[in-house]
Coordinates of C-alpha atoms in Angstrom, one line a residue:
X17 CA 9.6 -11.3 -17.6
X18 CA 13.0 -10.6 -19.2
X19 CA 12.7 -7.6 -17.7
X20 CA 15.5 -6.4 -14.8
X21 CA 13.6 -6.4 -11.0
X22 CA 14.9 -4.3 -8.3
X23 CA 14.0 -5.4 -4.9
X24 CA 13.8 -1.2 -3.2
X25 CA 13.6 -1.9 0.8
X26 CA 12.5 0.9 2.4
X27 CA 13.6 0.8 6.0
X28 CA 12.1 3.7 8.4
X29 CA 15.0 3.5 11.5
X30 CA 14.1 0.1 12.6
X31 CA 16.0 -0.6 15.4
X32 CA 16.7 -4.5 14.2
X33 CA 18.9 -6.1 11.6
X34 CA 16.2 -5.1 9.2
X35 CA 18.8 -3.3 6.8
X36 CA 21.5 -6.5 7.1
X37 CA 18.8 -9.0 6.4
X38 CA 17.7 -6.9 3.3
X39 CA 21.4 -6.3 1.6
X40 CA 22.7 -9.8 2.6
X41 CA 18.9 -11.4 0.6
X42 CA 20.0 -8.9 -2.3
X43 CA 17.8 -5.5 -1.9
X44 CA 18.8 -1.9 -2.0
X45 CA 17.8 -0.4 1.3
X46 CA 16.9 3.5 1.8
X47 CA 17.0 3.8 5.7
X48 CA 15.3 6.9 6.7
X49 CA 17.8 8.0 10.0
X50 CA 14.2 7.9 12.5
X51 CA 11.1 6.3 12.1
X52 CA 8.4 8.7 10.1
X53 CA 5.9 7.0 8.9
X54 CA 4.7 4.6 6.1
X55 CA 3.8 7.0 3.6
X56 CA 7.0 8.4 4.2
X57 CA 8.5 5.0 3.4
X58 CA 6.4 4.7 0.3
X59 CA 7.6 7.5 -1.2
X60 CA 11.2 7.3 -0.6
X61 CA 10.7 3.7 -1.5
X62 CA 8.5 4.9 -4.9
X63 CA 10.6 7.9 -5.8
X64 CA 14.3 6.1 -5.8
X65 CA 12.5 3.5 -8.0
X66 CA 11.5 6.2 -10.6
X67 CA 14.9 8.1 -10.1
X68 CA 16.6 5.0 -11.5
X69 CA 13.9 4.5 -14.5
X70 CA 11.4 2.4 -14.0
X71 CA 8.9 1.1 -16.1
X72 CA 6.4 -0.2 -13.7
X73 CA 6.0 0.2 -9.1
X74 CA 5.4 -2.6 -6.5
X75 CA 4.5 -1.3 -2.9
X76 CA 4.9 -4.7 -1.1
X77 CA 4.3 -4.4 2.8
X78 CA 7.3 -6.2 5.1
X79 CA 4.9 -8.3 7.1
X80 CA 4.8 -11.3 6.2
X81 CA 1.1 -11.1 5.0
X82 CA 1.5 -11.0 1.4
X83 CA 2.9 -13.5 -0.5
X84 CA 5.6 -13.1 -3.4
X85 CA 3.9 -15.0 -5.9
X86 CA 0.8 -12.9 -6.6
X87 CA 3.5 -10.0 -8.4
X88 CA 2.7 -11.2 -11.6
X89 CA -1.0 -10.7 -11.0
X90 CA -0.9 -6.7 -10.4
X91 CA 2.2 -6.3 -13.2
X92 CA -0.4 -8.4 -16.0
X93 CA -3.0 -5.8 -16.2
X94 CA -0.9 -2.5 -16.6
X95 CA 2.2 -4.9 -19.0
X96 CA -1.2 -4.8 -20.5
X97 CA -2.1 -1.9 -20.9
X98 CA -5.4 -2.1 -19.2
X99 CA -4.9 -0.5 -16.0
X100 CA -2.5 2.2 -14.7
X101 CA -2.9 1.2 -10.8
X102 CA -3.8 -1.6 -9.7
X103 CA -5.3 -2.7 -6.2
X104 CA -4.9 -6.4 -4.3
X105 CA -7.6 -7.1 -2.8
X106 CA -7.7 -10.1 -0.2
X107 CA -11.4 -9.9 -0.3
X108 CA -11.4 -10.8 -3.6
X109 CA -8.8 -13.6 -3.1
X110 CA -7.8 -15.3 0.1
X111 CA -7.6 -13.9 3.7
X112 CA -5.7 -16.9 5.9
X113 CA -6.5 -16.2 10.2
X114 CA -8.1 -13.3 9.7
X115 CA -9.7 -11.8 12.9
X116 CA -13.3 -11.1 12.7
X117 CA -12.6 -7.5 14.0
X118 CA -10.6 -6.6 11.5
X119 CA -11.9 -7.9 9.1
X120 CA -15.3 -5.6 10.0
X121 CA -13.3 -3.0 10.4
X122 CA -11.8 -3.3 6.5
X123 CA -15.0 -3.1 5.7
X124 CA -16.3 0.0 6.9
X125 CA -13.5 1.4 5.0
X126 CA -15.2 0.4 2.3
X127 CA -17.8 2.3 2.2
X128 CA -15.6 5.0 4.3
X129 CA -13.2 5.6 1.1
X130 CA -16.2 4.8 -1.5
X131 CA -18.1 8.1 0.3
X132 CA -15.1 10.5 0.5
X133 CA -12.8 9.2 -2.8
X134 CA -16.4 8.0 -5.0
X135 CA -13.1 5.1 -6.0
X136 CA -15.6 1.2 -5.5
X137 CA -12.8 -0.8 -4.1
X138 CA -13.3 -4.2 -2.7
X139 CA -10.4 -3.9 -0.3
X140 CA -9.8 0.1 0.5
X141 CA -6.6 -0.7 3.1
X142 CA -4.5 -3.0 0.9
X143 CA -1.1 -2.0 0.7
X144 CA 0.1 -4.7 -2.2
X145 CA -1.1 -2.0 -5.2
X146 CA 1.0 -1.7 -8.2
X147 CA 1.6 1.8 -11.0
X148 CA 3.3 2.5 -14.2
X149 CA 5.8 5.4 -13.5
X150 CA 3.5 7.9 -14.7
X151 CA 1.4 7.2 -12.6
X152 CA 3.1 7.1 -9.8
X153 CA 5.5 10.4 -11.3
X154 CA 2.6 11.6 -10.7
X155 CA 0.5 10.0 -7.1
X156 CA 1.5 12.7 -4.3
X157 CA 2.3 10.8 -0.9
X158 CA 1.9 13.8 1.5
X159 CA 0.9 12.1 4.2
X160 CA 4.0 10.1 6.2
X161 CA 1.6 7.6 8.5
X162 CA -0.8 4.9 7.8
X163 CA -4.0 7.4 6.0
X164 CA -0.9 7.0 3.1
X165 CA -2.9 4.3 1.6
X166 CA -6.4 6.0 1.8
X167 CA -4.1 9.2 0.0
X168 CA -3.4 6.9 -2.7
X169 CA -6.4 5.9 -3.4
X170 CA -7.6 10.0 -3.2
X171 CA -5.0 10.4 -5.8
X172 CA -6.3 7.9 -8.4
X173 CA -9.7 9.2 -8.3
X174 CA -9.0 13.0 -8.4
X175 CA -6.2 11.9 -11.4
X176 CA -9.0 9.5 -12.6
X177 CA -7.0 6.6 -13.4
X178 CA -7.6 3.4 -15.4
X179 CA -7.7 0.9 -12.0
X180 CA -8.7 -2.0 -11.8
X181 CA -8.4 -4.5 -8.8
X182 CA -6.7 -8.5 -9.1
X183 CA -7.1 -11.1 -6.3
X184 CA -4.4 -11.6 -3.6
X185 CA -3.8 -14.3 -0.2
X186 CA -3.2 -12.6 2.8
X187 CA -1.7 -14.4 5.9
X188 CA -2.2 -12.8 9.2
X189 CA 1.0 -14.0 10.5
X190 CA 1.4 -14.0 14.7
X191 CA 4.1 -11.4 14.1
X192 CA 1.0 -8.8 11.7
X193 CA -2.0 -9.9 14.5
X194 CA 0.4 -8.9 17.5
X195 CA 1.4 -5.9 15.5
X196 CA -2.8 -5.0 14.6
X197 CA -3.5 -5.4 18.5
X198 CA -1.5 -3.3 19.9
X199 CA -1.8 -0.4 17.8
X200 CA -4.8 -1.2 15.7
X201 CA -7.0 1.9 17.8
X202 CA -4.7 4.3 17.4
X203 CA -4.2 3.6 13.9
X204 CA -7.7 4.2 13.4
X205 CA -7.8 7.7 14.9
X206 CA -4.4 8.6 13.1
X207 CA -5.6 7.5 9.6
X208 CA -9.2 9.9 10.0
X209 CA -6.7 12.4 11.6
X210 CA -4.7 12.7 9.4
X211 CA -7.1 12.7 6.4
X212 CA -9.8 15.2 7.6
X213 CA -6.6 17.0 8.2
X214 CA -5.4 16.7 4.9
X215 CA -8.9 17.2 3.0
X216 CA -8.8 21.0 4.8
X217 CA -5.6 22.0 4.2
X218 CA -6.1 21.2 0.5

């Protein structure tokens, strides 16, 4: 409260009017000339926020699944110095219209994350997260694609940051459901492939 808030939209080479609408709404838009991927967009937005002196950084997906009223829940543990990283969890909060197959995949991801990172999260693939500036500065996102979500968790484990989960609401909109239906199998393969390749390179 009382602190300036900067809304940064990382437009990852969209072909629609995303940039125009975001600017019209008052956001600062950082646009990739070509589509590079989810992780690249996170890196671009995070790096810019750090460059202008952000104290806290929140990742908020733009597919309509999250609600802005949950933002204070993520900020509170950081402001009270209870954690350096906060993860949103749909399974501690509320999920609306979640397909059973999607739920099963997300539950499997929890086990996968626990095995490979050691972090016991209730929602390992949630894009709603927050960091102190110091934590964000040390987390190195190398993955351009969706594997960045798991890579961030790996970095939190490696750096031994204090973290907490907070309940959030996730709506499965028609847009996000159609997008997931079209890409789910390929996305899962790419995430697993990128993660294992990344671990081998390390």
